[in-house]
Short mmCIF file of C-alpha atoms and ligand atoms in Angstrom, two decimals:
data_model
loop_
_atom_site.label_atom_id
_atom_site.label_comp_id
_atom_site.label_asym_id
_atom_site.label_seq_id
_atom_site.Cartn_x
_atom_site.Cartn_y
_atom_site.Cartn_z
CA UNK A 1 -20.81 10.47 29.25
CA UNK A 2 -19.17 12.10 32.28
CA UNK A 3 -16.19 14.54 32.40
CA UNK A 4 -14.41 15.07 35.73
CA UNK A 5 -11.73 17.76 36.01
CA UNK A 6 -8.70 16.64 38.05
CA UNK A 7 -5.91 19.25 38.17
CA UNK A 8 -5.85 22.78 36.75
CA UNK A 9 -2.46 24.40 36.10
CA UNK A 10 -2.02 27.65 38.10
CA UNK A 11 0.29 29.12 35.42
CA UNK A 12 -1.83 28.39 32.29
CA UNK A 13 -5.28 27.15 31.15
CA UNK A 14 -3.99 23.57 31.05
CA UNK A 15 -6.01 20.98 32.97
CA UNK A 16 -6.23 17.21 33.36
CA UNK A 17 -9.51 15.30 33.42
CA UNK A 18 -11.24 11.94 33.12
CA UNK A 19 -13.82 11.21 30.42
CA UNK A 20 -15.98 8.15 31.11
CA UNK A 21 -17.85 6.41 28.29
CA UNK A 22 -19.65 3.06 28.11
CA UNK A 23 -16.50 1.68 26.42
CA UNK A 24 -14.15 2.86 29.17
CA UNK A 25 -12.14 5.78 30.49
CA UNK A 26 -10.19 8.45 28.62
CA UNK A 27 -7.55 10.51 30.46
CA UNK A 28 -7.24 14.07 29.13
CA UNK A 29 -5.37 15.80 27.57
CA UNK A 30 -5.49 12.94 25.06
CA UNK A 31 -4.31 12.30 21.49
CA UNK A 32 -6.73 10.23 19.40
CA UNK A 33 -5.15 8.15 16.58
CA UNK A 34 -7.07 8.52 13.32
CA UNK A 35 -8.46 5.23 12.04
CA UNK A 36 -10.12 6.55 8.88
CA UNK A 37 -11.59 3.36 7.41
CA UNK A 38 -11.96 1.47 10.66
CA UNK A 39 -8.25 0.85 11.11
CA UNK A 40 -5.32 3.01 12.19
CA UNK A 41 -3.24 2.55 9.03
CA UNK A 42 -0.47 -0.08 9.35
CA UNK A 43 -0.99 -0.59 13.09
CA UNK A 44 -2.52 -3.68 14.74
CA UNK A 45 -5.15 -3.21 17.46
CA UNK A 46 -2.92 -5.24 19.80
CA UNK A 47 -0.10 -2.69 19.29
CA UNK A 48 -2.50 0.23 19.77
CA UNK A 49 -3.36 -1.15 23.19
CA UNK A 50 -0.02 -2.61 24.30
CA UNK A 51 2.54 -0.24 22.77
CA UNK A 52 0.78 3.00 21.81
CA UNK A 53 -1.51 2.75 24.87
CA UNK A 54 -4.19 4.47 22.83
CA UNK A 55 -7.36 5.18 24.80
CA UNK A 56 -9.70 6.24 22.00
CA UNK A 57 -9.43 6.03 18.20
CA UNK A 58 -11.24 7.92 15.45
CA UNK A 59 -13.29 6.71 12.51
CA UNK A 60 -14.69 8.51 9.51
CA UNK A 61 -18.39 8.50 8.65
CA UNK A 62 -17.61 9.38 5.01
CA UNK A 63 -15.25 6.42 4.47
CA UNK A 64 -17.17 3.84 6.51
CA UNK A 65 -20.47 4.76 4.84
CA UNK A 66 -18.92 4.18 1.40
CA UNK A 67 -16.89 1.11 2.44
CA UNK A 68 -17.67 -1.41 4.03
CA UNK A 69 -21.10 0.28 4.07
CA UNK A 70 -23.86 0.52 6.63
CA UNK A 71 -25.36 -2.90 5.93
CA UNK A 72 -22.17 -4.74 6.89
CA UNK A 73 -21.53 -2.48 9.89
CA UNK A 74 -25.04 -3.00 11.22
CA UNK A 75 -24.85 -6.79 10.72
CA UNK A 76 -21.53 -6.77 12.62
CA UNK A 77 -23.23 -4.98 15.52
CA UNK A 78 -21.41 -1.68 14.93
CA UNK A 79 -17.79 -0.61 14.37
CA UNK A 80 -16.50 -1.80 17.77
CA UNK A 81 -17.58 -5.35 16.92
CA UNK A 82 -16.46 -5.05 13.29
CA UNK A 83 -12.87 -4.00 14.01
CA UNK A 84 -12.47 -5.50 17.46
CA UNK A 85 -11.66 -2.19 19.19
CA UNK A 86 -13.59 -2.49 22.45
CA UNK A 87 -12.43 0.92 23.80
CA UNK A 88 -14.00 4.32 22.97
CA UNK A 89 -14.39 5.48 19.36
CA UNK A 90 -15.18 8.97 17.99
CA UNK A 91 -16.42 9.49 14.44
CA UNK A 92 -16.36 12.67 12.41
CA UNK A 93 -19.61 13.55 10.69
CA UNK A 94 -18.34 13.43 7.11
CA UNK A 95 -18.64 17.08 6.13
CA UNK A 96 -14.91 17.72 6.32
CA UNK A 97 -14.08 14.51 4.42
CA UNK A 98 -16.50 15.36 1.60
CA UNK A 99 -14.80 18.79 1.41
CA UNK A 100 -11.30 17.32 1.32
CA UNK A 101 -11.84 14.15 -0.71
CA UNK A 102 -14.70 14.48 -3.13
CA UNK A 103 -14.09 17.22 -5.69
CA UNK A 104 -17.66 17.01 -6.88
CA UNK A 105 -19.59 18.30 -3.92
CA UNK A 106 -22.52 20.72 -3.82
CA UNK A 107 -23.57 22.39 -0.59
CA UNK A 108 -27.25 23.30 -0.21
CA UNK A 109 -29.43 24.11 2.80
CA UNK A 110 -30.73 20.55 2.74
CA UNK A 111 -27.25 19.02 2.89
CA UNK A 112 -24.27 18.08 0.72
CA UNK A 113 -24.42 16.03 -2.48
CA UNK A 114 -21.19 14.40 -3.60
CA UNK A 115 -19.72 11.66 -5.75
CA UNK A 116 -17.83 8.83 -4.09
CA UNK A 117 -14.03 9.13 -4.56
CA UNK A 118 -14.09 5.33 -4.86
CA UNK A 119 -16.57 4.62 -7.67
CA UNK A 120 -18.11 7.97 -8.57
CA UNK A 121 -21.57 6.98 -7.26
CA UNK A 122 -23.79 9.89 -6.16
CA UNK A 123 -24.70 10.41 -2.49
CA UNK A 124 -26.32 12.97 -0.19
CA UNK A 125 -25.36 13.76 3.42
CA UNK A 126 -27.87 15.73 5.48
CA UNK A 127 -27.72 16.57 9.19
CA UNK A 128 -30.40 13.91 9.78
CA UNK A 129 -28.80 11.23 7.62
CA UNK A 130 -25.33 11.55 9.20
CA UNK A 131 -26.90 11.24 12.65
CA UNK A 132 -28.59 8.00 11.51
CA UNK A 133 -25.32 6.82 9.92
CA UNK A 134 -23.34 7.51 13.11
CA UNK A 135 -25.99 5.67 15.11
CA UNK A 136 -25.32 2.61 12.90
CA UNK A 137 -21.53 2.97 13.14
CA UNK A 138 -22.01 3.18 16.89
CA UNK A 139 -19.15 5.49 17.95
CA UNK A 140 -19.29 6.62 21.58
CA UNK A 141 -18.77 10.27 20.56
CA UNK A 142 -20.24 11.53 17.28
CA UNK A 143 -19.73 14.91 15.63
CA UNK A 144 -22.37 17.31 14.37
CA UNK A 145 -22.68 17.82 10.59
CA UNK A 146 -20.90 21.07 9.84
CA UNK A 147 -19.21 22.93 7.03
CA UNK A 148 -15.50 23.33 7.74
CA UNK A 149 -15.15 26.85 6.36
CA UNK A 150 -12.27 26.96 3.85
CA UNK A 151 -9.28 29.18 4.70
CA UNK A 152 -8.91 31.97 3.74
CA UNK A 153 -12.40 33.14 2.87
CA UNK A 154 -14.38 36.37 2.67
CA UNK A 155 -16.25 37.58 5.74
CA UNK A 156 -19.62 37.16 3.99
CA UNK A 157 -18.92 33.55 3.07
CA UNK A 158 -17.64 32.76 6.57
CA UNK A 159 -20.77 34.23 8.16
CA UNK A 160 -23.19 32.44 5.82
CA UNK A 161 -21.28 29.18 6.29
CA UNK A 162 -21.30 29.54 10.09
CA UNK A 163 -25.03 30.34 10.15
CA UNK A 164 -25.78 27.27 8.03
CA UNK A 165 -23.62 25.14 10.34
CA UNK A 166 -25.70 26.46 13.25
CA UNK A 167 -28.99 25.56 11.48
CA UNK A 168 -27.53 22.12 10.70
CA UNK A 169 -26.52 21.73 14.37
CA UNK A 170 -30.11 22.31 15.48
CA UNK A 171 -31.26 19.63 12.99
CA UNK A 172 -28.55 17.24 14.27
CA UNK A 173 -29.59 17.76 17.90
CA UNK A 174 -33.31 17.27 17.07
CA UNK A 175 -32.55 14.03 15.16
CA UNK A 176 -29.99 12.69 17.68
CA UNK A 177 -32.21 13.39 20.72
CA UNK A 178 -35.19 11.75 18.95
CA UNK A 179 -33.31 8.46 18.27
CA UNK A 180 -31.68 5.77 20.39
CA UNK A 181 -28.35 3.94 20.23
CA UNK A 182 -28.70 0.66 18.33
CA UNK A 183 -26.37 -1.56 20.33
CA UNK A 184 -27.31 -1.05 23.97
CA UNK A 185 -24.72 1.58 24.97
CA UNK A 186 -24.88 5.39 25.13
CA UNK A 187 -23.57 7.71 22.40
CA UNK A 188 -23.08 11.46 22.72
CA UNK A 189 -23.08 14.32 20.18
CA UNK A 190 -20.44 17.10 20.16
CA UNK A 191 -21.25 20.38 18.36
CA UNK A 192 -18.51 22.20 16.42
CA UNK A 193 -17.58 25.91 16.61
CA UNK A 194 -16.92 27.58 13.25
CA UNK A 195 -16.52 31.24 12.21
CA UNK A 196 -13.21 31.00 10.32
CA UNK A 197 -10.70 33.53 11.69
CA UNK A 198 -13.19 36.38 12.25
CA UNK A 199 -13.37 37.42 15.91
CA UNK A 200 -17.04 38.39 15.94
CA UNK A 201 -18.11 35.21 14.11
CA UNK A 202 -16.04 32.98 16.41
CA UNK A 203 -17.68 34.72 19.39
CA UNK A 204 -21.18 34.13 17.98
CA UNK A 205 -20.44 30.52 17.12
CA UNK A 206 -18.85 29.71 20.51
CA UNK A 207 -21.85 31.24 22.28
CA UNK A 208 -24.34 29.33 20.12
CA UNK A 209 -22.47 26.05 20.68
CA UNK A 210 -22.15 26.64 24.46
CA UNK A 211 -25.92 27.30 24.65
CA UNK A 212 -26.60 23.73 23.43
CA UNK A 213 -25.16 22.39 26.72
CA UNK A 214 -23.85 19.14 25.20
CA UNK A 215 -21.42 16.70 26.89
CA UNK A 216 -18.43 18.14 25.03
CA UNK A 217 -17.61 20.81 22.45
CA UNK A 218 -15.29 20.91 19.42
CA UNK A 219 -13.44 23.73 17.71
CA UNK A 220 -13.52 23.30 13.91
CA UNK A 221 -12.37 25.38 10.98
CA UNK A 222 -8.72 25.28 12.12
CA UNK A 223 -5.68 23.31 10.90
CA UNK A 224 -6.79 24.29 7.42
CA UNK A 225 -3.65 26.27 6.50
CA UNK A 226 -4.05 29.29 8.79
CA UNK A 227 -0.91 30.63 10.55
CA UNK A 228 -0.30 29.03 13.96
CA UNK A 229 -0.67 32.40 15.69
CA UNK A 230 -4.19 32.77 14.25
CA UNK A 231 -5.03 29.28 15.48
CA UNK A 232 -3.82 30.06 19.01
CA UNK A 233 -5.67 33.39 19.15
CA UNK A 234 -8.89 31.68 18.02
CA UNK A 235 -8.50 28.85 20.57
CA UNK A 236 -7.94 31.36 23.39
CA UNK A 237 -11.02 33.38 22.41
CA UNK A 238 -13.30 30.35 21.98
CA UNK A 239 -12.14 28.54 25.13
CA UNK A 240 -13.04 31.63 27.19
CA UNK A 241 -16.66 31.10 26.07
CA UNK A 242 -17.00 27.28 26.00
CA UNK A 243 -17.93 25.81 29.42
CA UNK A 244 -14.82 24.81 31.40
CA UNK A 245 -16.50 21.72 32.90
CA UNK A 246 -16.89 20.03 29.50
CA UNK A 247 -14.12 18.57 27.30
CA UNK A 248 -12.86 20.75 24.45
CA UNK A 249 -11.81 18.95 21.25
CA UNK A 250 -9.56 20.80 18.78
CA UNK A 251 -10.13 19.08 15.43
CA UNK A 252 -7.18 18.12 13.23
CA UNK A 253 -4.33 19.45 15.40
CA UNK A 254 -1.41 18.98 15.10
CA UNK A 255 2.34 18.97 15.46
CA UNK A 256 3.76 18.21 18.94
CA UNK A 257 4.40 21.95 19.34
CA UNK A 258 0.79 22.86 18.39
CA UNK A 259 -0.55 20.27 20.84
CA UNK A 260 1.48 21.53 23.81
CA UNK A 261 0.51 25.14 23.02
CA UNK A 262 -3.19 24.21 22.73
CA UNK A 263 -3.06 22.22 26.01
CA UNK A 264 -1.78 25.42 27.68
CA UNK A 265 -4.82 27.19 26.20
CA UNK A 266 -7.26 24.65 27.70
CA UNK A 267 -7.76 22.01 24.97
CA UNK A 268 -8.42 18.43 26.15
CA UNK A 269 -8.73 16.30 22.97
CA UNK A 270 -6.66 16.16 19.77
CA UNK A 271 -6.59 14.25 16.51
CA UNK A 272 -4.20 14.52 13.57
CA UNK A 273 -3.22 12.37 10.59
CA UNK A 274 0.39 13.62 10.75
CA UNK A 275 1.87 10.90 12.99
CA UNK A 276 0.71 8.10 10.66
CA UNK A 277 0.87 10.01 7.36
CA UNK A 278 4.37 11.39 8.03
CA UNK A 279 5.52 7.97 9.25
CA UNK A 280 4.81 6.44 5.85
CA UNK A 281 7.12 9.05 4.34
CA UNK A 282 9.86 8.34 6.86
CA UNK A 283 9.39 11.40 9.09
CA UNK A 284 9.78 10.19 12.68
CA UNK A 285 8.89 12.00 15.89
CA UNK A 286 11.33 10.99 18.63
CA UNK A 287 12.20 12.15 22.14
CA UNK A 288 15.42 13.54 20.62
CA UNK A 289 13.71 15.54 17.87
CA UNK A 290 12.39 14.99 14.34
CA UNK A 291 14.24 12.48 12.14
CA UNK A 292 13.85 12.13 8.38
CA UNK A 293 14.99 8.53 8.28
CA UNK A 294 15.59 8.61 4.51
CA UNK A 295 18.48 10.99 5.14
CA UNK A 296 21.95 9.59 4.24
CA UNK A 297 23.22 10.21 7.77
CA UNK A 298 21.22 7.27 9.20
CA UNK A 299 22.59 4.77 6.63
CA UNK A 300 25.00 3.10 9.06
CA UNK A 301 23.47 4.23 12.36
CA UNK A 302 22.72 0.95 14.15
CA UNK A 303 21.37 2.61 17.30
CA UNK A 304 17.72 1.98 18.24
CA UNK A 305 15.06 4.26 16.69
CA UNK A 306 14.30 5.93 20.05
CA UNK A 307 15.97 4.30 23.07
CA UNK A 308 14.68 6.95 25.48
CA UNK A 309 11.07 6.48 24.40
CA UNK A 310 11.58 2.72 24.76
CA UNK A 311 8.69 0.40 24.08
CA UNK A 312 8.62 -1.92 21.11
CA UNK A 313 8.83 0.78 18.42
CA UNK A 314 11.70 2.66 20.05
CA UNK A 315 13.89 -0.39 20.57
CA UNK A 316 12.78 -3.12 18.12
CA UNK A 317 14.97 -2.07 15.17
CA UNK A 318 17.90 0.20 14.32
CA UNK A 319 17.67 3.50 12.45
CA UNK A 320 19.71 1.97 9.62
CA UNK A 321 17.30 -0.92 9.24
CA UNK A 322 14.19 1.29 9.35
CA UNK A 323 15.83 3.58 6.76
CA UNK A 324 16.34 0.53 4.55
CA UNK A 325 12.70 -0.56 4.98
CA UNK A 326 11.30 2.90 4.19
CA UNK A 327 13.62 3.36 1.18
CA UNK A 328 12.56 -0.08 -0.07
CA UNK A 329 8.90 0.83 0.54
CA UNK A 330 8.55 -2.32 2.61
CA UNK A 331 5.21 -2.57 4.49
CA UNK A 332 7.13 -3.27 7.70
CA UNK A 333 8.69 0.18 7.33
CA UNK A 334 5.29 1.87 7.45
CA UNK A 335 4.27 -0.33 10.36
CA UNK A 336 7.34 0.44 12.51
CA UNK A 337 7.39 4.17 11.69
CA UNK A 338 3.64 4.52 12.41
CA UNK A 339 4.07 2.66 15.68
CA UNK A 340 6.97 4.94 16.66
CA UNK A 341 5.07 8.15 15.89
CA UNK A 342 1.86 7.10 17.64
CA UNK A 343 3.79 5.81 20.67
CA UNK A 344 5.57 9.19 20.77
CA UNK A 345 2.33 11.24 20.53
CA UNK A 346 0.65 9.25 23.32
CA UNK A 347 3.85 9.49 25.40
CA UNK A 348 3.89 13.28 24.88
CA UNK A 349 0.33 13.81 26.16
CA UNK A 350 0.96 11.42 29.06
CA UNK A 351 4.02 13.48 30.06
CA UNK A 352 1.92 16.65 29.72
CA UNK A 353 -0.75 15.19 32.04
CA UNK A 354 1.90 14.39 34.66
CA UNK A 355 3.43 17.89 34.44
CA UNK A 356 -0.01 19.51 34.77
CA UNK A 357 -0.75 17.37 37.83
CA UNK A 358 2.55 18.53 39.42
CA UNK A 359 2.06 22.20 38.42
CA UNK A 360 5.24 22.22 36.33
CA UNK A 361 3.65 22.19 32.86
CA UNK A 362 4.66 25.66 31.56
CA UNK A 363 8.39 25.20 32.25
CA UNK A 364 8.34 21.63 30.94
CA UNK A 365 6.50 22.78 27.78
CA UNK A 366 9.18 25.37 26.99
CA UNK A 367 12.03 22.85 27.25
CA UNK A 368 10.13 20.08 25.49
CA UNK A 369 9.11 22.29 22.55
CA UNK A 370 12.71 23.39 21.93
CA UNK A 371 13.89 19.80 22.04
CA UNK A 372 11.10 18.21 20.00
CA UNK A 373 11.07 20.54 17.09
CA UNK A 374 14.75 20.31 16.32
CA UNK A 375 15.46 18.41 13.11
CA UNK A 376 18.17 15.83 13.68
N1 NE8 B 401 -16.23 17.94 11.14
C1 NE8 B 401 -15.06 18.63 11.05
N2 NE8 B 401 -13.88 17.94 10.96
C2 NE8 B 401 -12.71 18.64 10.85
C3 NE8 B 401 -11.49 17.93 10.70
C4 NE8 B 401 -11.43 16.41 10.65
C5 NE8 B 401 -11.07 15.82 12.00
C6 NE8 B 401 -11.20 14.30 11.99
C7 NE8 B 401 -12.07 13.68 12.89
C8 NE8 B 401 -12.20 12.29 12.88
C9 NE8 B 401 -11.47 11.51 11.97
C10 NE8 B 401 -10.60 12.13 11.08
C11 NE8 B 401 -10.46 13.53 11.09
C12 NE8 B 401 -10.31 18.68 10.57
N3 NE8 B 401 -9.03 18.24 10.38
C13 NE8 B 401 -8.26 19.37 10.29
N4 NE8 B 401 -9.02 20.49 10.46
C14 NE8 B 401 -10.31 20.08 10.62
C15 NE8 B 401 -11.51 20.80 10.78
C16 NE8 B 401 -12.72 20.07 10.89
C17 NE8 B 401 -13.99 20.75 11.01
O1 NE8 B 401 -14.07 22.00 11.04
N5 NE8 B 401 -15.11 20.00 11.08
#
């Protein structure tokens, strides 16, 4: 995998770049729609390409391992063949999902034992096993097996957790570098910086991760309930240590405002469940601001959802009709709202790329943030 820097903003740490994988190009900064169980919920692949103009989507090792399972995925020739997404895919390693989904998990040096949230069956994830699992899934970018340190937590716990994540990273690298891709194309492994919100631990973790000299690096342990200011301070500190010629992936972030702020701090890759999760509850991100479509005020508003954004989602139906669909819990409501939010998020990062390339990003960010975060 190759990362080429294009423009760097003279007034901030923002930069644009090109990430090349065996499944195609990714322009950065980029937003990566989350496709947990091998599908971006309520959105067709065709729409992801044609309307959202998504360049890379995410999958989840935890979910895919439990369902449809490795046997089916391997017989299909990997996730790209199984779900028909021929562009790049990134999978998370499963640690975070075990932490957030399975309430019966035990963390030991060897790995994490847990019970499936689907049928209660017992399983074990180790650094080695999740490397083997991600080899079978076949994502172009795979994540190291880490512990996403809960927030808040004591210094002692944060340090022990970080140190175990570092030992697990070494085991991941040994296993990954000792095995091959199964389907004839290259995969790459990104390590993840932890250390909670402790300055000295974040410094140690960023240095340890940078030393591994991998194709890209991720910042974990954020978007777990910490105040935005703490997130920004941590990003600034870690990005000063991570190599500038490799992509930086901020896991789980965030609102449009968080994303623009993190781009200014030098982040290149983002993922977040908010666009699709909020869509299903009727919270729409539009070029005019945030709309809660269930609100009475849209009952007889027959204007398009987002005329300025355009595209299918922005112009296909009226606000009144989408409000009706969401209130009636019609599947089409979730589909249209998800399409709108993802189209908006990809539009936002495309605009950011253009402003960085023209050196106008900081001014544009200030105006855009004010406009985007207003609730209509
Ligand atoms: N491995 C890992 N994942 C995280 C995610 C999931 C991102 C993800 C990747 C791919 C698919 C879905 C989700 C986080 N989401 C919010 N905060 C997060 C922190 C971490 C973290 O520290 N480590």
